[in-house]
mmCIF file of C-alpha atoms in Angstrom:
data_model
loop_
_atom_site.group_PDB
_atom_site.id
_atom_site.type_symbol
_atom_site.label_atom_id
_atom_site.label_comp_id
_atom_site.label_asym_id
_atom_site.label_seq_id
_atom_site.Cartn_x
_atom_site.Cartn_y
_atom_site.Cartn_z
ATOM 1 C CA MET A 300 -10.261 36.363 -17.451
ATOM 2 C CA LEU A 301 -9.391 34.371 -14.370
ATOM 3 C CA HIS A 302 -11.552 34.343 -11.105
ATOM 4 C CA VAL A 303 -9.416 34.298 -7.970
ATOM 5 C CA ARG A 304 -10.807 33.153 -4.542
ATOM 6 C CA LEU A 305 -8.846 33.748 -1.428
ATOM 7 C CA ILE A 306 -9.093 32.780 2.136
ATOM 8 C CA THR A 307 -6.960 35.250 4.161
ATOM 9 C CA PRO A 308 -6.188 35.560 7.794
ATOM 10 C CA SER A 309 -7.982 38.680 9.039
ATOM 11 C CA ASP A 310 -4.733 40.524 9.864
ATOM 12 C CA ARG A 311 -3.438 40.054 6.211
ATOM 13 C CA THR A 312 -6.577 41.022 4.418
ATOM 14 C CA ASP A 313 -5.611 44.668 4.139
ATOM 15 C CA GLU A 314 -2.170 43.758 2.452
ATOM 16 C CA VAL A 315 -3.954 41.377 0.037
ATOM 17 C CA VAL A 316 -6.562 44.068 -0.891
ATOM 18 C CA GLN A 317 -3.821 46.516 -1.423
ATOM 19 C CA LEU A 318 -1.897 44.137 -3.652
ATOM 20 C CA ILE A 319 -4.913 43.362 -5.797
ATOM 21 C CA GLU A 320 -5.817 47.018 -6.160
ATOM 22 C CA ASN A 321 -2.236 47.871 -7.172
ATOM 23 C CA THR A 322 -2.068 45.071 -9.687
ATOM 24 C CA VAL A 323 -2.858 46.186 -13.239
ATOM 25 C CA GLY A 324 -5.598 44.105 -14.785
ATOM 26 C CA THR A 325 -7.689 43.249 -11.789
ATOM 27 C CA THR A 326 -11.240 44.093 -11.139
ATOM 28 C CA HIS A 327 -14.571 42.995 -9.370
ATOM 29 C CA LEU A 328 -12.898 42.911 -5.851
ATOM 30 C CA ALA A 329 -15.102 41.830 -3.134
ATOM 31 C CA VAL A 330 -14.192 41.302 0.588
ATOM 32 C CA LEU A 331 -16.332 39.019 2.855
ATOM 33 C CA SER A 332 -15.078 39.675 6.321
ATOM 34 C CA GLY A 333 -15.175 36.687 8.715
ATOM 35 C CA ALA A 334 -16.867 34.498 6.047
ATOM 36 C CA ALA A 335 -14.227 31.681 6.104
ATOM 37 C CA ARG A 336 -14.595 28.890 8.628
ATOM 38 C CA ASN A 337 -11.955 26.459 7.648
ATOM 39 C CA PRO A 338 -9.343 28.019 7.855
ATOM 40 C CA ARG A 339 -10.906 30.972 9.747
ATOM 41 C CA GLY A 340 -10.443 34.399 8.067
ATOM 42 C CA ASP A 341 -11.881 36.607 5.382
ATOM 43 C CA VAL A 342 -12.878 35.578 1.806
ATOM 44 C CA VAL A 343 -11.564 37.834 -0.799
ATOM 45 C CA LEU A 344 -12.794 37.599 -4.378
ATOM 46 C CA CYS A 345 -11.554 39.201 -7.536
ATOM 47 C CA ASP A 346 -11.192 38.804 -11.386
ATOM 48 C CA VAL A 347 -7.947 39.268 -13.123
ATOM 49 C CA ALA A 348 -6.837 39.360 -16.830
ATOM 50 C CA ARG A 349 -4.937 36.116 -17.657
ATOM 51 C CA GLU A 350 -1.848 38.237 -18.557
ATOM 52 C CA ALA A 351 -1.540 39.669 -15.254
ATOM 53 C CA GLY A 352 -2.456 36.423 -13.295
ATOM 54 C CA ASP A 353 1.089 35.324 -12.846
ATOM 55 C CA GLU A 354 2.063 38.667 -11.305
ATOM 56 C CA LEU A 355 -0.848 38.591 -8.704
ATOM 57 C CA LEU A 356 -0.242 35.009 -7.825
ATOM 58 C CA GLY A 357 3.331 35.699 -7.250
ATOM 59 C CA GLY A 358 2.592 38.522 -4.971
ATOM 60 C CA LEU A 359 0.007 36.412 -3.042
ATOM 61 C CA ARG A 360 2.595 33.738 -2.504
ATOM 62 C CA GLU A 361 5.182 36.172 -1.266
ATOM 63 C CA LEU A 362 2.530 37.154 1.339
ATOM 64 C CA GLY A 363 2.221 33.700 2.323
ATOM 65 C CA ILE A 364 -1.445 33.286 1.653
ATOM 66 C CA ASP A 365 -0.849 29.763 0.202
ATOM 67 C CA GLU A 366 0.344 28.767 3.648
ATOM 68 C CA SER A 367 -1.779 30.838 5.923
ATOM 69 C CA GLY A 368 -4.991 30.576 3.836
ATOM 70 C CA SER A 369 -5.980 29.452 0.421
ATOM 71 C CA ILE A 370 -5.600 30.607 -3.177
ATOM 72 C CA ALA A 371 -7.961 29.161 -5.843
ATOM 73 C CA VAL A 372 -8.080 30.147 -9.518
ATOM 74 C CA GLU A 373 -10.683 29.352 -12.164
ATOM 75 C CA ASN A 374 -11.101 30.272 -15.766
ATOM 76 C CA ILE A 375 -14.115 32.509 -16.658
ATOM 77 C CA ASP A 376 -15.619 31.254 -19.872
ATOM 78 C CA LEU A 377 -17.925 34.352 -20.174
ATOM 79 C CA SER A 378 -17.693 37.676 -18.430
ATOM 80 C CA LEU A 379 -20.070 40.478 -19.640
ATOM 81 C CA SER A 380 -18.568 43.484 -17.912
ATOM 82 C CA LYS A 381 -17.007 46.783 -19.092
ATOM 83 C CA ARG A 382 -14.734 46.840 -16.210
ATOM 84 C CA ALA A 383 -13.530 43.347 -17.088
ATOM 85 C CA ASP A 384 -12.913 44.608 -20.631
ATOM 86 C CA LYS A 385 -10.957 47.526 -19.264
ATOM 87 C CA ALA A 386 -8.941 45.491 -17.060
ATOM 88 C CA GLU A 387 -7.893 43.289 -20.076
ATOM 89 C CA ARG A 388 -6.965 46.366 -22.015
ATOM 90 C CA GLU A 389 -4.885 47.641 -19.346
ATOM 91 C CA ALA A 390 -2.962 44.386 -18.685
ATOM 92 C CA PRO A 391 0.332 43.904 -20.470
ATOM 93 C CA GLY A 392 0.398 41.709 -23.580
ATOM 94 C CA GLU A 393 -2.216 39.218 -24.813
ATOM 95 C CA GLY A 394 -4.015 36.721 -22.612
ATOM 96 C CA SER A 395 -3.236 33.904 -25.161
ATOM 97 C CA ASP A 396 0.546 34.568 -24.830
ATOM 98 C CA ALA A 397 0.377 34.754 -20.982
ATOM 99 C CA VAL A 398 2.221 32.046 -18.904
ATOM 100 C CA LEU A 399 0.766 31.001 -15.413
ATOM 101 C CA TRP A 400 3.766 29.376 -13.907
ATOM 102 C CA GLU A 401 1.845 28.259 -10.896
ATOM 103 C CA HIS A 402 -0.762 26.484 -13.041
ATOM 104 C CA LEU A 403 1.811 25.036 -15.278
ATOM 105 C CA ALA A 404 3.806 23.662 -12.417
ATOM 106 C CA GLU A 405 0.514 22.030 -10.924
ATOM 107 C CA ALA A 406 -0.485 20.630 -14.221
ATOM 108 C CA THR A 407 2.816 19.087 -15.059
ATOM 109 C CA HIS A 408 3.122 17.748 -11.425
ATOM 110 C CA GLU A 409 -0.166 15.777 -11.969
ATOM 111 C CA GLU A 410 0.677 14.719 -15.519
ATOM 112 C CA SER A 411 4.265 13.588 -14.562
ATOM 113 C CA THR A 412 3.355 11.270 -11.696
ATOM 114 C CA LEU A 413 3.936 7.570 -12.132
ATOM 115 C CA SER A 414 0.456 6.298 -11.657
ATOM 116 C CA VAL A 415 -1.383 3.123 -12.502
ATOM 117 C CA THR A 416 -3.358 5.142 -15.068
ATOM 118 C CA TYR A 417 -0.111 6.556 -16.723
ATOM 119 C CA LEU A 418 1.327 3.027 -16.894
ATOM 120 C CA ALA A 419 -1.779 1.718 -18.392
ATOM 121 C CA PHE A 420 -2.001 4.389 -21.108
ATOM 122 C CA ILE A 421 1.681 4.171 -22.235
ATOM 123 C CA THR A 422 1.602 0.381 -22.190
ATOM 124 C CA LEU A 423 -1.571 0.149 -24.163
ATOM 125 C CA ALA A 424 -0.336 2.713 -26.589
ATOM 126 C CA THR A 425 2.941 0.712 -27.183
ATOM 127 C CA MET A 426 1.051 -2.507 -27.637
ATOM 128 C CA ILE A 427 -1.235 -0.801 -30.300
ATOM 129 C CA ALA A 428 1.944 0.530 -31.873
ATOM 130 C CA ALA A 429 3.495 -3.024 -31.907
ATOM 131 C CA CYS A 430 0.531 -4.216 -33.997
ATOM 132 C CA GLY A 431 0.960 -1.140 -36.332
ATOM 133 C CA VAL A 432 4.665 -1.932 -36.924
ATOM 134 C CA VAL A 433 4.277 -5.564 -37.636
ATOM 135 C CA LEU A 434 1.211 -5.028 -39.875
ATOM 136 C CA ASP A 435 2.860 -1.915 -41.400
ATOM 137 C CA ASN A 436 -0.393 -0.017 -40.590
ATOM 138 C CA ALA A 437 -0.044 3.692 -40.382
ATOM 139 C CA ILE A 438 -3.304 4.190 -38.908
ATOM 140 C CA LEU A 439 -2.638 2.112 -35.872
ATOM 141 C CA ILE A 440 0.739 4.060 -35.522
ATOM 142 C CA VAL A 441 -1.146 7.250 -35.359
ATOM 143 C CA GLY A 442 -3.643 6.064 -32.877
ATOM 144 C CA ALA A 443 -0.794 4.847 -30.564
ATOM 145 C CA MET A 444 0.821 8.284 -30.869
ATOM 146 C CA ALA A 445 -2.514 9.908 -29.860
ATOM 147 C CA VAL A 446 -2.917 7.515 -26.832
ATOM 148 C CA GLY A 447 0.585 7.947 -25.573
ATOM 149 C CA PRO A 448 0.714 10.112 -22.511
ATOM 150 C CA GLU A 449 4.587 10.716 -22.436
ATOM 151 C CA PHE A 450 4.382 14.470 -23.161
ATOM 152 C CA GLY A 451 3.287 15.008 -19.627
ATOM 153 C CA PRO A 452 6.650 14.036 -17.960
ATOM 154 C CA LEU A 453 8.551 15.522 -20.734
ATOM 155 C CA ALA A 454 6.737 18.955 -20.018
ATOM 156 C CA GLY A 455 7.213 18.323 -16.421
ATOM 157 C CA PHE A 456 10.894 17.901 -16.860
ATOM 158 C CA CYS A 457 11.283 21.034 -18.898
ATOM 159 C CA THR A 458 9.168 23.040 -16.411
ATOM 160 C CA ALA A 459 11.384 21.621 -13.656
ATOM 161 C CA LEU A 460 14.654 22.674 -15.322
ATOM 162 C CA VAL A 461 13.422 26.268 -15.913
ATOM 163 C CA GLN A 462 11.848 26.669 -12.496
ATOM 164 C CA LYS A 463 14.810 25.050 -10.757
ATOM 165 C CA ALA A 464 12.547 22.466 -9.114
ATOM 166 C CA PRO A 465 14.637 19.317 -8.614
ATOM 167 C CA LYS A 466 11.800 17.280 -6.920
ATOM 168 C CA LEU A 467 9.553 17.753 -10.033
ATOM 169 C CA ALA A 468 12.461 17.046 -12.340
ATOM 170 C CA LEU A 469 13.136 13.670 -10.562
ATOM 171 C CA ARG A 470 9.412 12.758 -10.555
ATOM 172 C CA SER A 471 9.088 13.532 -14.200
ATOM 173 C CA LEU A 472 12.176 11.630 -15.020
ATOM 174 C CA ILE A 473 11.120 8.515 -13.122
ATOM 175 C CA ALA A 474 7.869 8.646 -14.804
ATOM 176 C CA LEU A 475 9.372 8.853 -18.168
ATOM 177 C CA ILE A 476 12.068 6.247 -17.879
ATOM 178 C CA ALA A 477 10.030 3.699 -15.664
ATOM 179 C CA GLY A 478 6.947 4.182 -17.981
ATOM 180 C CA PHE A 479 8.867 3.422 -21.158
ATOM 181 C CA ALA A 480 10.688 0.515 -19.570
ATOM 182 C CA PHE A 481 7.500 -1.130 -18.215
ATOM 183 C CA ALA A 482 5.690 -0.625 -21.512
ATOM 184 C CA MET A 483 8.474 -2.132 -23.377
ATOM 185 C CA VAL A 484 8.851 -5.160 -21.339
ATOM 186 C CA VAL A 485 5.111 -5.844 -21.401
ATOM 187 C CA THR A 486 5.090 -5.223 -25.253
ATOM 188 C CA PHE A 487 8.032 -7.763 -25.353
ATOM 189 C CA GLY A 488 6.034 -10.308 -23.754
ATOM 190 C CA PHE A 489 2.899 -9.376 -26.025
ATOM 191 C CA SER A 490 5.140 -9.953 -28.938
ATOM 192 C CA LEU A 491 6.308 -13.375 -27.906
ATOM 193 C CA PHE A 492 2.451 -14.316 -27.199
ATOM 194 C CA MET A 493 1.491 -12.949 -30.657
ATOM 195 C CA ASN A 494 4.271 -14.942 -32.163
ATOM 196 C CA ALA A 495 3.164 -17.988 -30.398
ATOM 197 C CA VAL A 496 -0.334 -17.783 -31.832
ATOM 198 C CA ASP A 497 1.018 -17.038 -35.323
ATOM 199 C CA LEU A 498 -0.164 -13.421 -35.418
ATOM 200 C CA PHE A 499 3.300 -11.912 -35.361
ATOM 201 C CA SER A 500 6.356 -13.161 -37.399
ATOM 202 C CA VAL A 501 9.880 -12.243 -38.099
ATOM 203 C CA GLU A 502 9.137 -12.167 -41.845
ATOM 204 C CA GLN A 503 6.602 -9.349 -41.150
ATOM 205 C CA LEU A 504 9.129 -7.377 -39.081
ATOM 206 C CA ASP A 505 11.903 -7.790 -41.777
ATOM 207 C CA ALA A 506 9.565 -6.748 -44.717
ATOM 208 C CA LYS A 507 10.086 -3.542 -46.415
ATOM 209 C CA ARG A 508 7.267 -1.842 -44.460
ATOM 210 C CA PRO A 509 6.996 1.365 -46.521
ATOM 211 C CA ASN A 510 4.539 2.888 -44.102
ATOM 212 C CA THR A 511 6.336 2.364 -40.987
ATOM 213 C CA ASN A 512 10.138 1.863 -41.634
ATOM 214 C CA PHE A 513 10.877 5.391 -40.617
ATOM 215 C CA ILE A 514 10.467 4.301 -37.015
ATOM 216 C CA TYR A 515 13.755 2.475 -37.020
ATOM 217 C CA ALA A 516 15.553 5.000 -39.422
ATOM 218 C CA PRO A 517 16.578 7.881 -37.228
ATOM 219 C CA ASP A 518 17.991 10.958 -39.052
ATOM 220 C CA TRP A 519 18.269 14.656 -38.670
ATOM 221 C CA PHE A 520 14.692 15.099 -39.677
ATOM 222 C CA SER A 521 13.633 13.000 -36.729
ATOM 223 C CA PHE A 522 15.460 15.407 -34.329
ATOM 224 C CA ILE A 523 14.066 18.526 -36.205
ATOM 225 C CA VAL A 524 10.608 17.363 -36.098
ATOM 226 C CA ALA A 525 10.869 16.591 -32.344
ATOM 227 C CA VAL A 526 12.185 20.053 -31.761
ATOM 228 C CA LEU A 527 9.266 21.673 -33.581
ATOM 229 C CA ALA A 528 6.740 19.408 -31.789
ATOM 230 C CA GLY A 529 8.300 20.140 -28.475
ATOM 231 C CA ALA A 530 8.065 23.848 -28.934
ATOM 232 C CA ALA A 531 4.454 23.484 -30.288
ATOM 233 C CA GLY A 532 3.533 21.192 -27.334
ATOM 234 C CA THR A 533 4.928 23.732 -24.678
ATOM 235 C CA LEU A 534 3.088 26.579 -26.241
ATOM 236 C CA SER A 535 -0.166 24.685 -26.100
ATOM 237 C CA LEU A 536 0.276 24.026 -22.530
ATOM 238 C CA THR A 537 1.324 27.595 -21.483
ATOM 239 C CA SER A 538 -1.517 29.187 -23.616
ATOM 240 C CA ALA A 539 -4.173 26.701 -22.471
ATOM 241 C CA LYS A 540 -4.724 25.690 -26.146
ATOM 242 C CA SER A 541 -4.660 21.976 -25.147
ATOM 243 C CA GLY A 542 -6.190 20.853 -28.471
ATOM 244 C CA ALA A 543 -2.761 21.303 -30.139
ATOM 245 C CA LEU A 544 -1.302 18.574 -27.953
ATOM 246 C CA VAL A 545 -3.083 15.887 -30.150
ATOM 247 C CA GLY A 546 -1.044 17.326 -33.108
ATOM 248 C CA VAL A 547 2.067 17.220 -31.147
ATOM 249 C CA ALA A 548 1.427 13.582 -30.084
ATOM 250 C CA ILE A 549 1.202 12.347 -33.617
ATOM 251 C CA SER A 550 4.243 14.280 -34.787
ATOM 252 C CA VAL A 551 6.881 12.316 -32.955
ATOM 253 C CA THR A 552 7.702 8.649 -32.835
ATOM 254 C CA THR A 553 8.376 8.006 -29.275
ATOM 255 C CA VAL A 554 5.835 5.400 -28.628
ATOM 256 C CA PRO A 555 6.142 3.594 -32.039
ATOM 257 C CA ALA A 556 9.827 3.508 -31.613
ATOM 258 C CA ALA A 557 9.645 1.985 -28.233
ATOM 259 C CA ALA A 558 7.180 -0.527 -29.589
ATOM 260 C CA ASN A 559 9.418 -1.359 -32.589
ATOM 261 C CA ALA A 560 12.348 -1.772 -30.293
ATOM 262 C CA ALA A 561 10.375 -4.356 -28.061
ATOM 263 C CA VAL A 562 9.147 -6.294 -30.930
ATOM 264 C CA ALA A 563 12.497 -6.466 -32.740
ATOM 265 C CA PHE A 564 14.215 -7.612 -29.506
ATOM 266 C CA SER A 565 11.644 -10.411 -29.093
ATOM 267 C CA PHE A 566 12.743 -11.681 -32.471
ATOM 268 C CA THR A 567 16.401 -11.080 -31.784
ATOM 269 C CA GLU A 568 16.691 -8.408 -34.474
ATOM 270 C CA TYR A 569 19.064 -6.353 -32.377
ATOM 271 C CA GLY A 570 19.967 -4.079 -35.140
ATOM 272 C CA GLN A 571 16.601 -2.869 -35.695
ATOM 273 C CA ALA A 572 15.913 -2.756 -31.950
ATOM 274 C CA TRP A 573 19.040 -0.583 -31.428
ATOM 275 C CA ALA A 574 17.950 1.739 -34.374
ATOM 276 C CA SER A 575 14.405 2.205 -32.860
ATOM 277 C CA THR A 576 15.937 2.967 -29.405
ATOM 278 C CA GLU A 577 18.135 5.612 -31.098
ATOM 279 C CA GLN A 578 15.017 7.004 -32.692
ATOM 280 C CA LEU A 579 13.180 7.039 -29.434
ATOM 281 C CA LEU A 580 16.189 8.877 -27.526
ATOM 282 C CA LEU A 581 16.504 11.368 -30.422
ATOM 283 C CA ASN A 582 12.872 12.321 -30.257
ATOM 284 C CA LEU A 583 12.940 12.609 -26.399
ATOM 285 C CA LEU A 584 16.030 14.766 -26.509
ATOM 286 C CA GLY A 585 14.453 17.046 -29.181
ATOM 287 C CA ILE A 586 11.366 17.721 -27.181
ATOM 288 C CA ILE A 587 13.259 18.372 -23.940
ATOM 289 C CA VAL A 588 15.646 20.850 -25.650
ATOM 290 C CA ALA A 589 12.819 22.570 -27.560
ATOM 291 C CA GLY A 590 10.435 22.793 -24.539
ATOM 292 C CA THR A 591 13.048 23.987 -22.161
ATOM 293 C CA LEU A 592 14.162 26.793 -24.546
ATOM 294 C CA THR A 593 10.454 27.779 -25.310
ATOM 295 C CA LEU A 594 9.774 28.130 -21.496
ATOM 296 C CA LEU A 595 12.915 30.185 -21.152
ATOM 297 C CA ALA A 596 12.078 32.512 -23.847
ATOM 298 C CA GLN A 597 8.666 32.975 -22.435
ATOM 299 C CA LYS A 598 9.881 33.519 -18.911
ATOM 300 C CA TYR A 599 12.370 36.181 -20.311
ATOM 301 C CA PHE A 600 9.673 38.167 -22.329
ATOM 302 C CA TRP A 601 7.196 38.068 -19.513
ATOM 303 C CA ALA A 602 9.708 39.276 -17.144
ATOM 304 C CA ARG A 603 10.324 42.230 -19.347
ATOM 305 C CA HIS A 604 6.657 42.860 -19.416
ATOM 306 C CA ARG A 605 6.311 42.962 -15.630
ATOM 307 C CA THR A 606 9.246 45.431 -15.328
ATOM 308 C CA ARG A 607 7.564 47.740 -17.820
ATOM 309 C CA THR A 608 4.111 47.558 -16.089
ATOM 310 C CA PRO A 609 3.208 50.416 -13.900
ATOM 311 C CA LEU A 610 1.227 50.072 -10.701
ATOM 312 C CA LYS A 611 -2.563 50.645 -11.108
ATOM 313 C CA ASP A 612 -2.556 53.682 -8.958
ATOM 314 C CA SER A 613 0.239 55.423 -11.038
ATOM 315 C CA ALA A 614 -1.286 54.365 -14.330
ATOM 316 C CA ALA A 615 -4.661 56.045 -13.340
#
C-alpha cells in the first residue's frame, strides 16, 4: 500500500475527493479542511494499493494539484486494516507488478544527474577494476562492478525514451558519457602512476589472464548477458525490488571494460584498448535496448489494465 498526502486549494478539494472515491483500490480517505498553511488549503489523506497508484497520481496531475498544491507519496510497510486488504483485492493486477511512472521518473532523475558523488563512485570503481585486470583478480572485478553507479543514467535514458522526456534523456546521456570519460582519464593517469612505482607492468597486462580476459573479448554472449541484465535491472526498479540491482551490476562488464581500455591505452596496447571499448559499448547498447523494451511492455500491459478497470462506484 501507498500513503498519499495532498495539499489542495479549497476550491479543488471536492474534485480531488471525487477522484479518490472513484479510483478502485483507494481507502482511508480523510479531509482536513483549512489545515494547510504553506500553501494555504486543505489537507487530503488516503491510502491506495500500489497497483492503482499510477492511475491516481495521473488523475491528480491532470487536476493540476502538483502545481497548485502538493502531492507526496510514501510506502506503507505495515497496514493492519480490513479496508486496506479489500482495496488491494479490488485493484487490478499485483502490487509487485505495478509501475509508478512518476516515482520512476523522479528516481531516475536523481540517479542520472552528473554530480560529484556520481563521478567519485564511477571513478573509484574504474580504478578498482584497473587493479583487478592487471592482477587478474576476479574478486576485485566483481567489487568494481558492484560499486559502479552507471545503471542509474542507463535507466534514466530508457525511462526518458519511453516517457518522451528529452531533458531527462539528455541529462542521462551526459552523465553516462561524461562519467565514463572522466573515470577513464583518471584511471589512465592512475595506471601511469602505478607503472612508475612498479606496481603495474605491460607484462601483467599482456599475460593470459584467465580470470579477466573476457573483458577485452566481446562476443554475442556479452550482448545477450547485457540484454538479460538490462531487463532484470529495469524490473527491479519498477517493482521496488532494489536488491536485484546488485546482481545486475555484477552481470555486465561496463566498468571493467572501461578500466581495461584505460590501462591498455596507457601502455600503448591499442588493440586491447579498442576491444575493451567495444565490450563497453556492446554492454551499454544491450542494457538500453532491453530496458527500453521492458518499460514499453510494462506500459502497454498496465494501459490495458486501466481500460478494463471500472470506477469504484460502478464496481460496487
